[in-house]
Amino acid sequence: MRSNPLAYLDAELNALREQGLFRPLRVLDGEQAAHTSIDHRSVVNLSSNNYLGFTSHPRLRERALEALTSLGVGTGSVRTIAGTMQIHMELERRLAAFKHTEATVVFQSGFAANAGTVAAILGRDDVIVSDELNHASIIDGARLSRATIKVFPHRDAGAARKILQEIPKGQRALLITDGVFSMDGDLGALPELCDLADEFGCIMMVDDAHASGVFGAQGRGTVDHFGLHGRVDVQVGTLSKALGALGGYVAGSRSLIEFLYRRARPFLFSTSHPPSVAATCLAALDVLETEPQWMERLWQNTRFFKAGLGALGFNTGTSESPITPVIVGESSRAVRLSDRLFEEGVFAQGITFPTVARDKARVRTIVTASHTQAELQFALDAFRKVGIELGII
Ligand SMILES: Cc1ncc(COP(=O)(O)O)c(C=O)c1O
């Protein structure tokens, strides 16, 4: 009989089990919502990126259904062959107007946008100067590009400057940061990095996945939030989080976009979005521009919940966004906290090494516009009960 060449995977999985880090997938019984049923338990959901509650917004649902009926369920091709519909072009034009840039290109996900772009615009002779906590998609894109990767300590523009000083004049460099860091909720050092990019003549890129729909006027992102229009060459945004659907985009100059159309491998070699996804995103932009109440509620809820966690005495790090980590140290502690919260009716995912540093395991909370204050208070009460029980507060 043939021996199993994948047996080593079982050994690795068993090691995870022994460390208590083998987490089952949590399964939603219905649609994504602030209060929902997960694994047949009714919970206040503090783990989605559905910041504005758009996954179930009636206008988005309607537009998706219209597109399904009139344009079908799929495109049957990659964008560069027969998979570009008028609705894809309309979405790119609309996003460019929204971001105040010349053009945009939509990818199948934010991950594909980051990885595809970094790998396309840099090559083996170039240097990438990257914040140590940048998203995995940036790291993968950097590796694929074969450029030299230099990492600076989190948000430390002084350290980034030292790296840039050592790069020979004339060598191409990309300076890159997340706009909002997904595990800590803090903001990238974008204004300082833009100054460095100007001084050293680097390409400046920001990944605004968690800032899209959350920061800046009508959710235009951190470039708008910091008043840096025209100073960031490559802006990545996502359509998968606050915008409620799926996809990522790159906003920048017309030349950048024309280049990515021809060189970004996920764009070239993977089928385009179903028209219903593009229609959903167009509706999301309409709603962002006409219904300010969702962002207002998101920020009200963010202030309420952060203040509540802080008052209970949890270590919530340095977050400035709706993402608030509850940092507890060891992985097993974070897992225990998350599991006990779940039993008490609150879903807040435990985040452990290697996603975060070994001694900085946490439970990550994300509030949305759809949470009621009663739901958030219920969650705070559960945090208090379990926090005391586990000796965290
Ligand atoms: C910082 C950051 N960038 C990019 C992405 C990828 O976005 P998407 O989910 O649209 O692929 C994520 C999603 O987890 C993220 O947190």
PDB file of N, CA, C and O in Angstrom, residues 217-291:
ATOM      1  N   ALA A 217     -13.135  61.407   5.117  1.00  0.00           N
ATOM      2  CA  ALA A 217     -14.488  61.851   4.779  1.00  0.00           C
ATOM      3  C   ALA A 217     -15.194  60.746   4.014  1.00  0.00           C
ATOM      4  O   ALA A 217     -14.670  60.230   3.031  1.00  0.00           O
ATOM      5  N   GLN A 218     -16.371  60.385   4.457  1.00  0.00           N
ATOM      6  CA  GLN A 218     -17.199  59.321   3.849  1.00  0.00           C
ATOM      7  C   GLN A 218     -16.434  58.011   3.678  1.00  0.00           C
ATOM      8  O   GLN A 218     -16.710  57.229   2.784  1.00  0.00           O
ATOM      9  N   GLY A 219     -15.405  57.818   4.525  1.00  0.00           N
ATOM     10  CA  GLY A 219     -14.686  56.546   4.507  1.00  0.00           C
ATOM     11  C   GLY A 219     -13.631  56.438   3.423  1.00  0.00           C
ATOM     12  O   GLY A 219     -13.318  55.327   2.973  1.00  0.00           O
ATOM     13  N   ARG A 220     -13.050  57.591   3.030  1.00  0.00           N
ATOM     14  CA  ARG A 220     -12.063  57.553   1.936  1.00  0.00           C
ATOM     15  C   ARG A 220     -10.709  57.007   2.365  1.00  0.00           C
ATOM     16  O   ARG A 220      -9.833  56.824   1.541  1.00  0.00           O
ATOM     17  N   GLY A 221     -10.504  56.810   3.670  1.00  0.00           N
ATOM     18  CA  GLY A 221      -9.257  56.170   4.117  1.00  0.00           C
ATOM     19  C   GLY A 221      -8.292  57.117   4.793  1.00  0.00           C
ATOM     20  O   GLY A 221      -8.582  58.302   5.013  1.00  0.00           O
ATOM     21  N   THR A 222      -7.112  56.590   5.126  1.00  0.00           N
ATOM     22  CA  THR A 222      -6.177  57.368   5.955  1.00  0.00           C
ATOM     23  C   THR A 222      -5.512  58.508   5.190  1.00  0.00           C
ATOM     24  O   THR A 222      -5.100  59.495   5.790  1.00  0.00           O
ATOM     25  N   VAL A 223      -5.389  58.366   3.874  1.00  0.00           N
ATOM     26  CA  VAL A 223      -4.790  59.462   3.089  1.00  0.00           C
ATOM     27  C   VAL A 223      -5.672  60.697   3.243  1.00  0.00           C
ATOM     28  O   VAL A 223      -5.181  61.817   3.471  1.00  0.00           O
ATOM     29  N   ASP A 224      -6.965  60.496   3.157  1.00  0.00           N
ATOM     30  CA  ASP A 224      -7.905  61.596   3.349  1.00  0.00           C
ATOM     31  C   ASP A 224      -7.906  62.055   4.813  1.00  0.00           C
ATOM     32  O   ASP A 224      -7.862  63.252   5.103  1.00  0.00           O
ATOM     33  N   HIS A 225      -7.892  61.099   5.723  1.00  0.00           N
ATOM     34  CA  HIS A 225      -7.909  61.398   7.167  1.00  0.00           C
ATOM     35  C   HIS A 225      -6.746  62.330   7.549  1.00  0.00           C
ATOM     36  O   HIS A 225      -6.908  63.274   8.313  1.00  0.00           O
ATOM     37  N   PHE A 226      -5.555  62.044   7.010  1.00  0.00           N
ATOM     38  CA  PHE A 226      -4.372  62.841   7.351  1.00  0.00           C
ATOM     39  C   PHE A 226      -4.150  64.019   6.389  1.00  0.00           C
ATOM     40  O   PHE A 226      -3.142  64.720   6.511  1.00  0.00           O
ATOM     41  N   GLY A 227      -5.021  64.201   5.417  1.00  0.00           N
ATOM     42  CA  GLY A 227      -4.848  65.289   4.450  1.00  0.00           C
ATOM     43  C   GLY A 227      -3.615  65.095   3.573  1.00  0.00           C
ATOM     44  O   GLY A 227      -2.847  66.028   3.348  1.00  0.00           O
ATOM     45  N   LEU A 228      -3.414  63.878   3.069  1.00  0.00           N
ATOM     46  CA  LEU A 228      -2.191  63.578   2.312  1.00  0.00           C
ATOM     47  C   LEU A 228      -2.476  63.295   0.833  1.00  0.00           C
ATOM     48  O   LEU A 228      -1.684  62.626   0.163  1.00  0.00           O
ATOM     49  N   HIS A 229      -3.579  63.817   0.323  1.00  0.00           N
ATOM     50  CA  HIS A 229      -3.898  63.563  -1.092  1.00  0.00           C
ATOM     51  C   HIS A 229      -2.747  64.014  -1.983  1.00  0.00           C
ATOM     52  O   HIS A 229      -2.157  65.075  -1.762  1.00  0.00           O
ATOM     53  N   GLY A 230      -2.410  63.191  -2.955  1.00  0.00           N
ATOM     54  CA  GLY A 230      -1.342  63.529  -3.901  1.00  0.00           C
ATOM     55  C   GLY A 230       0.033  63.105  -3.420  1.00  0.00           C
ATOM     56  O   GLY A 230       1.016  63.223  -4.156  1.00  0.00           O
ATOM     57  N   ARG A 231       0.150  62.613  -2.174  1.00  0.00           N
ATOM     58  CA  ARG A 231       1.478  62.263  -1.654  1.00  0.00           C
ATOM     59  C   ARG A 231       1.682  60.761  -1.481  1.00  0.00           C
ATOM     60  O   ARG A 231       2.767  60.329  -1.115  1.00  0.00           O
ATOM     61  N   VAL A 232       0.646  59.984  -1.731  1.00  0.00           N
ATOM     62  CA  VAL A 232       0.773  58.522  -1.621  1.00  0.00           C
ATOM     63  C   VAL A 232       0.566  57.951  -3.027  1.00  0.00           C
ATOM     64  O   VAL A 232      -0.480  58.133  -3.636  1.00  0.00           O
ATOM     65  N   ASP A 233       1.606  57.306  -3.549  1.00  0.00           N
ATOM     66  CA  ASP A 233       1.566  56.872  -4.949  1.00  0.00           C
ATOM     67  C   ASP A 233       0.638  55.700  -5.172  1.00  0.00           C
ATOM     68  O   ASP A 233       0.051  55.556  -6.237  1.00  0.00           O
ATOM     69  N   VAL A 234       0.562  54.814  -4.175  1.00  0.00           N
ATOM     70  CA  VAL A 234      -0.221  53.584  -4.340  1.00  0.00           C
ATOM     71  C   VAL A 234      -1.102  53.412  -3.101  1.00  0.00           C
ATOM     72  O   VAL A 234      -0.594  53.227  -1.992  1.00  0.00           O
ATOM     73  N   GLN A 235      -2.411  53.491  -3.294  1.00  0.00           N
ATOM     74  CA  GLN A 235      -3.334  53.266  -2.169  1.00  0.00           C
ATOM     75  C   GLN A 235      -4.112  51.991  -2.437  1.00  0.00           C
ATOM     76  O   GLN A 235      -4.776  51.880  -3.468  1.00  0.00           O
ATOM     77  N   VAL A 236      -4.032  51.072  -1.487  1.00  0.00           N
ATOM     78  CA  VAL A 236      -4.845  49.859  -1.601  1.00  0.00           C
ATOM     79  C   VAL A 236      -6.037  49.995  -0.660  1.00  0.00           C
ATOM     80  O   VAL A 236      -5.897  50.473   0.465  1.00  0.00           O
ATOM     81  N   GLY A 237      -7.189  49.614  -1.163  1.00  0.00           N
ATOM     82  CA  GLY A 237      -8.379  49.591  -0.304  1.00  0.00           C
ATOM     83  C   GLY A 237      -9.045  48.240  -0.448  1.00  0.00           C
ATOM     84  O   GLY A 237      -8.746  47.489  -1.386  1.00  0.00           O
ATOM     85  N   THR A 238      -9.939  47.929   0.485  1.00  0.00           N
ATOM     86  CA  THR A 238     -10.669  46.671   0.322  1.00  0.00           C
ATOM     87  C   THR A 238     -12.163  46.944   0.186  1.00  0.00           C
ATOM     88  O   THR A 238     -12.680  47.925   0.710  1.00  0.00           O
ATOM     89  N   LEU A 239     -12.804  46.040  -0.534  1.00  0.00           N
ATOM     90  CA  LEU A 239     -14.254  46.087  -0.696  1.00  0.00           C
ATOM     91  C   LEU A 239     -14.894  44.991   0.155  1.00  0.00           C
ATOM     92  O   LEU A 239     -16.098  44.813   0.146  1.00  0.00           O
ATOM     93  N   SER A 240     -14.035  44.258   0.888  1.00  0.00           N
ATOM     94  CA  SER A 240     -14.484  43.060   1.611  1.00  0.00           C
ATOM     95  C   SER A 240     -14.849  43.325   3.065  1.00  0.00           C
ATOM     96  O   SER A 240     -15.394  42.440   3.723  1.00  0.00           O
ATOM     97  N   LYS A 241     -14.501  44.480   3.583  1.00  0.00           N
ATOM     98  CA  LYS A 241     -14.720  44.700   5.017  1.00  0.00           C
ATOM     99  C   LYS A 241     -15.868  45.714   5.183  1.00  0.00           C
ATOM    100  O   LYS A 241     -17.016  45.321   5.080  1.00  0.00           O
ATOM    101  N   ALA A 242     -15.555  47.005   5.393  1.00  0.00           N
ATOM    102  CA  ALA A 242     -16.649  47.956   5.630  1.00  0.00           C
ATOM    103  C   ALA A 242     -17.621  48.008   4.446  1.00  0.00           C
ATOM    104  O   ALA A 242     -18.804  48.271   4.626  1.00  0.00           O
ATOM    105  N   LEU A 243     -17.131  47.787   3.232  1.00  0.00           N
ATOM    106  CA  LEU A 243     -18.032  47.899   2.083  1.00  0.00           C
ATOM    107  C   LEU A 243     -18.929  46.677   1.906  1.00  0.00           C
ATOM    108  O   LEU A 243     -19.810  46.664   1.059  1.00  0.00           O
ATOM    109  N   GLY A 244     -18.678  45.665   2.692  1.00  0.00           N
ATOM    110  CA  GLY A 244     -19.663  44.595   2.820  1.00  0.00           C
ATOM    111  C   GLY A 244     -19.633  43.512   1.756  1.00  0.00           C
ATOM    112  O   GLY A 244     -20.397  42.552   1.856  1.00  0.00           O
ATOM    113  N   ALA A 245     -18.794  43.626   0.747  1.00  0.00           N
ATOM    114  CA  ALA A 245     -18.864  42.637  -0.341  1.00  0.00           C
ATOM    115  C   ALA A 245     -17.561  41.853  -0.432  1.00  0.00           C
ATOM    116  O   ALA A 245     -17.208  41.096   0.484  1.00  0.00           O
ATOM    117  N   LEU A 246     -16.830  42.053  -1.509  1.00  0.00           N
ATOM    118  CA  LEU A 246     -15.601  41.288  -1.731  1.00  0.00           C
ATOM    119  C   LEU A 246     -14.745  42.024  -2.751  1.00  0.00           C
ATOM    120  O   LEU A 246     -15.260  42.522  -3.746  1.00  0.00           O
ATOM    121  N   GLY A 247     -13.442  42.038  -2.506  1.00  0.00           N
ATOM    122  CA  GLY A 247     -12.541  42.620  -3.506  1.00  0.00           C
ATOM    123  C   GLY A 247     -11.572  43.593  -2.881  1.00  0.00           C
ATOM    124  O   GLY A 247     -11.706  43.970  -1.714  1.00  0.00           O
ATOM    125  N   GLY A 248     -10.572  43.959  -3.680  1.00  0.00           N
ATOM    126  CA  GLY A 248      -9.626  44.977  -3.259  1.00  0.00           C
ATOM    127  C   GLY A 248      -9.364  45.876  -4.443  1.00  0.00           C
ATOM    128  O   GLY A 248      -9.698  45.518  -5.579  1.00  0.00           O
ATOM    129  N   TYR A 249      -8.825  47.056  -4.195  1.00  0.00           N
ATOM    130  CA  TYR A 249      -8.521  47.920  -5.336  1.00  0.00           C
ATOM    131  C   TYR A 249      -7.252  48.686  -5.066  1.00  0.00           C
ATOM    132  O   TYR A 249      -6.831  48.849  -3.912  1.00  0.00           O
ATOM    133  N   VAL A 250      -6.642  49.121  -6.166  1.00  0.00           N
ATOM    134  CA  VAL A 250      -5.482  49.993  -6.086  1.00  0.00           C
ATOM    135  C   VAL A 250      -5.878  51.306  -6.719  1.00  0.00           C
ATOM    136  O   VAL A 250      -6.436  51.321  -7.827  1.00  0.00           O
ATOM    137  N   ALA A 251      -5.607  52.410  -6.018  1.00  0.00           N
ATOM    138  CA  ALA A 251      -5.908  53.739  -6.538  1.00  0.00           C
ATOM    139  C   ALA A 251      -4.599  54.492  -6.733  1.00  0.00           C
ATOM    140  O   ALA A 251      -3.727  54.444  -5.865  1.00  0.00           O
ATOM    141  N   GLY A 252      -4.463  55.154  -7.862  1.00  0.00           N
ATOM    142  CA  GLY A 252      -3.233  55.908  -8.123  1.00  0.00           C
ATOM    143  C   GLY A 252      -3.290  56.564  -9.484  1.00  0.00           C
ATOM    144  O   GLY A 252      -4.376  56.890  -9.988  1.00  0.00           O
ATOM    145  N   SER A 253      -2.110  56.729 -10.088  1.00  0.00           N
ATOM    146  CA  SER A 253      -2.058  57.418 -11.378  1.00  0.00           C
ATOM    147  C   SER A 253      -2.572  56.498 -12.485  1.00  0.00           C
ATOM    148  O   SER A 253      -2.590  55.274 -12.345  1.00  0.00           O
ATOM    149  N   ARG A 254      -2.948  57.081 -13.600  1.00  0.00           N
ATOM    150  CA  ARG A 254      -3.402  56.300 -14.755  1.00  0.00           C
ATOM    151  C   ARG A 254      -2.302  55.334 -15.201  1.00  0.00           C
ATOM    152  O   ARG A 254      -2.566  54.176 -15.523  1.00  0.00           O
ATOM    153  N   SER A 255      -1.029  55.792 -15.167  1.00  0.00           N
ATOM    154  CA  SER A 255       0.065  54.907 -15.622  1.00  0.00           C
ATOM    155  C   SER A 255       0.194  53.699 -14.696  1.00  0.00           C
ATOM    156  O   SER A 255       0.421  52.581 -15.159  1.00  0.00           O
ATOM    157  N   LEU A 256       0.092  53.938 -13.378  1.00  0.00           N
ATOM    158  CA  LEU A 256       0.175  52.809 -12.438  1.00  0.00           C
ATOM    159  C   LEU A 256      -0.892  51.777 -12.786  1.00  0.00           C
ATOM    160  O   LEU A 256      -0.618  50.568 -12.858  1.00  0.00           O
ATOM    161  N   ILE A 257      -2.108  52.240 -13.011  1.00  0.00           N
ATOM    162  CA  ILE A 257      -3.219  51.312 -13.245  1.00  0.00           C
ATOM    163  C   ILE A 257      -3.041  50.587 -14.584  1.00  0.00           C
ATOM    164  O   ILE A 257      -3.243  49.373 -14.674  1.00  0.00           O
ATOM    165  N   GLU A 258      -2.620  51.332 -15.621  1.00  0.00           N
ATOM    166  CA  GLU A 258      -2.404  50.682 -16.930  1.00  0.00           C
ATOM    167  C   GLU A 258      -1.319  49.611 -16.801  1.00  0.00           C
ATOM    168  O   GLU A 258      -1.395  48.550 -17.412  1.00  0.00           O
ATOM    169  N   PHE A 259      -0.297  49.909 -15.981  1.00  0.00           N
ATOM    170  CA  PHE A 259       0.782  48.938 -15.774  1.00  0.00           C
ATOM    171  C   PHE A 259       0.244  47.694 -15.065  1.00  0.00           C
ATOM    172  O   PHE A 259       0.510  46.554 -15.477  1.00  0.00           O
ATOM    173  N   LEU A 260      -0.544  47.914 -14.010  1.00  0.00           N
ATOM    174  CA  LEU A 260      -1.078  46.770 -13.257  1.00  0.00           C
ATOM    175  C   LEU A 260      -2.020  45.922 -14.113  1.00  0.00           C
ATOM    176  O   LEU A 260      -2.032  44.691 -13.998  1.00  0.00           O
ATOM    177  N   TYR A 261      -2.788  46.565 -14.994  1.00  0.00           N
ATOM    178  CA  TYR A 261      -3.653  45.810 -15.919  1.00  0.00           C
ATOM    179  C   TYR A 261      -2.824  44.788 -16.711  1.00  0.00           C
ATOM    180  O   TYR A 261      -3.315  43.761 -17.119  1.00  0.00           O
ATOM    181  N   ARG A 262      -1.575  45.153 -16.956  1.00  0.00           N
ATOM    182  CA  ARG A 262      -0.738  44.301 -17.824  1.00  0.00           C
ATOM    183  C   ARG A 262       0.278  43.436 -17.094  1.00  0.00           C
ATOM    184  O   ARG A 262       0.845  42.513 -17.681  1.00  0.00           O
ATOM    185  N   ARG A 263       0.517  43.743 -15.809  1.00  0.00           N
ATOM    186  CA  ARG A 263       1.587  43.019 -15.113  1.00  0.00           C
ATOM    187  C   ARG A 263       1.181  42.384 -13.779  1.00  0.00           C
ATOM    188  O   ARG A 263       1.934  41.559 -13.255  1.00  0.00           O
ATOM    189  N   ALA A 264       0.061  42.755 -13.196  1.00  0.00           N
ATOM    190  CA  ALA A 264      -0.286  42.204 -11.871  1.00  0.00           C
ATOM    191  C   ALA A 264      -0.889  40.814 -12.071  1.00  0.00           C
ATOM    192  O   ALA A 264      -1.946  40.660 -12.687  1.00  0.00           O
ATOM    193  N   ARG A 265      -0.209  39.826 -11.548  1.00  0.00           N
ATOM    194  CA  ARG A 265      -0.563  38.447 -11.900  1.00  0.00           C
ATOM    195  C   ARG A 265      -1.950  38.005 -11.418  1.00  0.00           C
ATOM    196  O   ARG A 265      -2.653  37.323 -12.168  1.00  0.00           O
ATOM    197  N   PRO A 266      -2.411  38.394 -10.208  1.00  0.00           N
ATOM    198  CA  PRO A 266      -3.779  37.988  -9.850  1.00  0.00           C
ATOM    199  C   PRO A 266      -4.821  38.598 -10.799  1.00  0.00           C
ATOM    200  O   PRO A 266      -5.852  37.987 -11.072  1.00  0.00           O
ATOM    201  N   PHE A 267      -4.540  39.800 -11.295  1.00  0.00           N
ATOM    202  CA  PHE A 267      -5.458  40.443 -12.239  1.00  0.00           C
ATOM    203  C   PHE A 267      -5.468  39.693 -13.573  1.00  0.00           C
ATOM    204  O   PHE A 267      -6.511  39.462 -14.184  1.00  0.00           O
ATOM    205  N   LEU A 268      -4.274  39.278 -13.982  1.00  0.00           N
ATOM    206  CA  LEU A 268      -4.134  38.630 -15.292  1.00  0.00           C
ATOM    207  C   LEU A 268      -4.605  37.182 -15.301  1.00  0.00           C
ATOM    208  O   LEU A 268      -5.072  36.685 -16.320  1.00  0.00           O
ATOM    209  N   PHE A 269      -4.437  36.503 -14.162  1.00  0.00           N
ATOM    210  CA  PHE A 269      -4.596  35.047 -14.195  1.00  0.00           C
ATOM    211  C   PHE A 269      -5.694  34.507 -13.288  1.00  0.00           C
ATOM    212  O   PHE A 269      -5.657  33.346 -12.911  1.00  0.00           O
ATOM    213  N   SER A 270      -6.644  35.332 -12.901  1.00  0.00           N
ATOM    214  CA  SER A 270      -7.729  34.836 -12.058  1.00  0.00           C
ATOM    215  C   SER A 270      -9.043  35.514 -12.494  1.00  0.00           C
ATOM    216  O   SER A 270      -9.057  36.717 -12.792  1.00  0.00           O
ATOM    217  N   THR A 271     -10.097  34.739 -12.514  1.00  0.00           N
ATOM    218  CA  THR A 271     -11.384  35.217 -13.052  1.00  0.00           C
ATOM    219  C   THR A 271     -11.920  36.426 -12.283  1.00  0.00           C
ATOM    220  O   THR A 271     -11.741  36.528 -11.071  1.00  0.00           O
ATOM    221  N   SER A 272     -12.571  37.301 -13.028  1.00  0.00           N
ATOM    222  CA  SER A 272     -13.065  38.552 -12.431  1.00  0.00           C
ATOM    223  C   SER A 272     -14.289  38.306 -11.548  1.00  0.00           C
ATOM    224  O   SER A 272     -14.909  37.248 -11.587  1.00  0.00           O
ATOM    225  N   HIS A 273     -14.626  39.337 -10.785  1.00  0.00           N
ATOM    226  CA  HIS A 273     -15.782  39.265  -9.881  1.00  0.00           C
ATOM    227  C   HIS A 273     -17.073  39.018 -10.638  1.00  0.00           C
ATOM    228  O   HIS A 273     -17.306  39.632 -11.679  1.00  0.00           O
ATOM    229  N   PRO A 274     -17.965  38.227 -10.070  1.00  0.00           N
ATOM    230  CA  PRO A 274     -19.323  38.174 -10.614  1.00  0.00           C
ATOM    231  C   PRO A 274     -19.895  39.598 -10.657  1.00  0.00           C
ATOM    232  O   PRO A 274     -19.584  40.416  -9.780  1.00  0.00           O
ATOM    233  N   PRO A 275     -20.730  39.888 -11.644  1.00  0.00           N
ATOM    234  CA  PRO A 275     -21.279  41.252 -11.739  1.00  0.00           C
ATOM    235  C   PRO A 275     -22.037  41.672 -10.484  1.00  0.00           C
ATOM    236  O   PRO A 275     -22.072  42.860 -10.146  1.00  0.00           O
ATOM    237  N   SER A 276     -22.618  40.713  -9.763  1.00  0.00           N
ATOM    238  CA  SER A 276     -23.365  41.071  -8.546  1.00  0.00           C
ATOM    239  C   SER A 276     -22.430  41.668  -7.491  1.00  0.00           C
ATOM    240  O   SER A 276     -22.839  42.529  -6.712  1.00  0.00           O
ATOM    241  N   VAL A 277     -21.174  41.223  -7.486  1.00  0.00           N
ATOM    242  CA  VAL A 277     -20.215  41.778  -6.514  1.00  0.00           C
ATOM    243  C   VAL A 277     -19.908  43.237  -6.876  1.00  0.00           C
ATOM    244  O   VAL A 277     -19.909  44.125  -6.012  1.00  0.00           O
ATOM    245  N   ALA A 278     -19.669  43.476  -8.169  1.00  0.00           N
ATOM    246  CA  ALA A 278     -19.388  44.861  -8.595  1.00  0.00           C
ATOM    247  C   ALA A 278     -20.598  45.746  -8.305  1.00  0.00           C
ATOM    248  O   ALA A 278     -20.456  46.887  -7.825  1.00  0.00           O
ATOM    249  N   ALA A 279     -21.796  45.226  -8.556  1.00  0.00           N
ATOM    250  CA  ALA A 279     -23.019  46.008  -8.306  1.00  0.00           C
ATOM    251  C   ALA A 279     -23.159  46.310  -6.818  1.00  0.00           C
ATOM    252  O   ALA A 279     -23.511  47.431  -6.424  1.00  0.00           O
ATOM    253  N   THR A 280     -22.851  45.336  -5.972  1.00  0.00           N
ATOM    254  CA  THR A 280     -22.930  45.534  -4.515  1.00  0.00           C
ATOM    255  C   THR A 280     -21.983  46.659  -4.101  1.00  0.00           C
ATOM    256  O   THR A 280     -22.335  47.521  -3.286  1.00  0.00           O
ATOM    257  N   CYS A 281     -20.781  46.646  -4.678  1.00  0.00           N
ATOM    258  CA  CYS A 281     -19.783  47.661  -4.304  1.00  0.00           C
ATOM    259  C   CYS A 281     -20.231  49.050  -4.757  1.00  0.00           C
ATOM    260  O   CYS A 281     -20.031  50.039  -4.042  1.00  0.00           O
ATOM    261  N   LEU A 282     -20.838  49.122  -5.951  1.00  0.00           N
ATOM    262  CA  LEU A 282     -21.345  50.422  -6.417  1.00  0.00           C
ATOM    263  C   LEU A 282     -22.422  50.935  -5.458  1.00  0.00           C
ATOM    264  O   LEU A 282     -22.430  52.113  -5.093  1.00  0.00           O
ATOM    265  N   ALA A 283     -23.287  50.033  -5.024  1.00  0.00           N
ATOM    266  CA  ALA A 283     -24.337  50.439  -4.080  1.00  0.00           C
ATOM    267  C   ALA A 283     -23.719  50.866  -2.749  1.00  0.00           C
ATOM    268  O   ALA A 283     -24.169  51.823  -2.116  1.00  0.00           O
ATOM    269  N   ALA A 284     -22.653  50.173  -2.336  1.00  0.00           N
ATOM    270  CA  ALA A 284     -21.994  50.522  -1.064  1.00  0.00           C
ATOM    271  C   ALA A 284     -21.436  51.947  -1.142  1.00  0.00           C
ATOM    272  O   ALA A 284     -21.527  52.718  -0.178  1.00  0.00           O
ATOM    273  N   LEU A 285     -20.871  52.306  -2.304  1.00  0.00           N
ATOM    274  CA  LEU A 285     -20.341  53.671  -2.452  1.00  0.00           C
ATOM    275  C   LEU A 285     -21.480  54.686  -2.403  1.00  0.00           C
ATOM    276  O   LEU A 285     -21.356  55.749  -1.777  1.00  0.00           O
ATOM    277  N   ASP A 286     -22.608  54.357  -3.043  1.00  0.00           N
ATOM    278  CA  ASP A 286     -23.785  55.250  -2.961  1.00  0.00           C
ATOM    279  C   ASP A 286     -24.178  55.472  -1.507  1.00  0.00           C
ATOM    280  O   ASP A 286     -24.427  56.594  -1.077  1.00  0.00           O
ATOM    281  N   VAL A 287     -24.238  54.372  -0.752  1.00  0.00           N
ATOM    282  CA  VAL A 287     -24.688  54.468   0.638  1.00  0.00           C
ATOM    283  C   VAL A 287     -23.671  55.248   1.475  1.00  0.00           C
ATOM    284  O   VAL A 287     -24.039  56.099   2.290  1.00  0.00           O
ATOM    285  N   LEU A 288     -22.377  54.981   1.240  1.00  0.00           N
ATOM    286  CA  LEU A 288     -21.343  55.731   1.984  1.00  0.00           C
ATOM    287  C   LEU A 288     -21.506  57.227   1.768  1.00  0.00           C
ATOM    288  O   LEU A 288     -21.321  58.021   2.690  1.00  0.00           O
ATOM    289  N   GLU A 289     -21.854  57.601   0.523  1.00  0.00           N
ATOM    290  CA  GLU A 289     -21.924  59.031   0.200  1.00  0.00           C
ATOM    291  C   GLU A 289     -23.233  59.680   0.622  1.00  0.00           C
ATOM    292  O   GLU A 289     -23.313  60.899   0.697  1.00  0.00           O
ATOM    293  N   THR A 290     -24.264  58.867   0.892  1.00  0.00           N
ATOM    294  CA  THR A 290     -25.571  59.485   1.195  1.00  0.00           C
ATOM    295  C   THR A 290     -26.112  59.160   2.593  1.00  0.00           C
ATOM    296  O   THR A 290     -27.100  59.748   3.012  1.00  0.00           O
ATOM    297  N   GLU A 291     -25.501  58.196   3.285  1.00  0.00           N
ATOM    298  CA  GLU A 291     -26.035  57.809   4.600  1.00  0.00           C
ATOM    299  C   GLU A 291     -24.924  57.882   5.654  1.00  0.00           C
ATOM    300  O   GLU A 291     -24.347  56.859   6.047  1.00  0.00           O
TER     301      GLU A 291
END
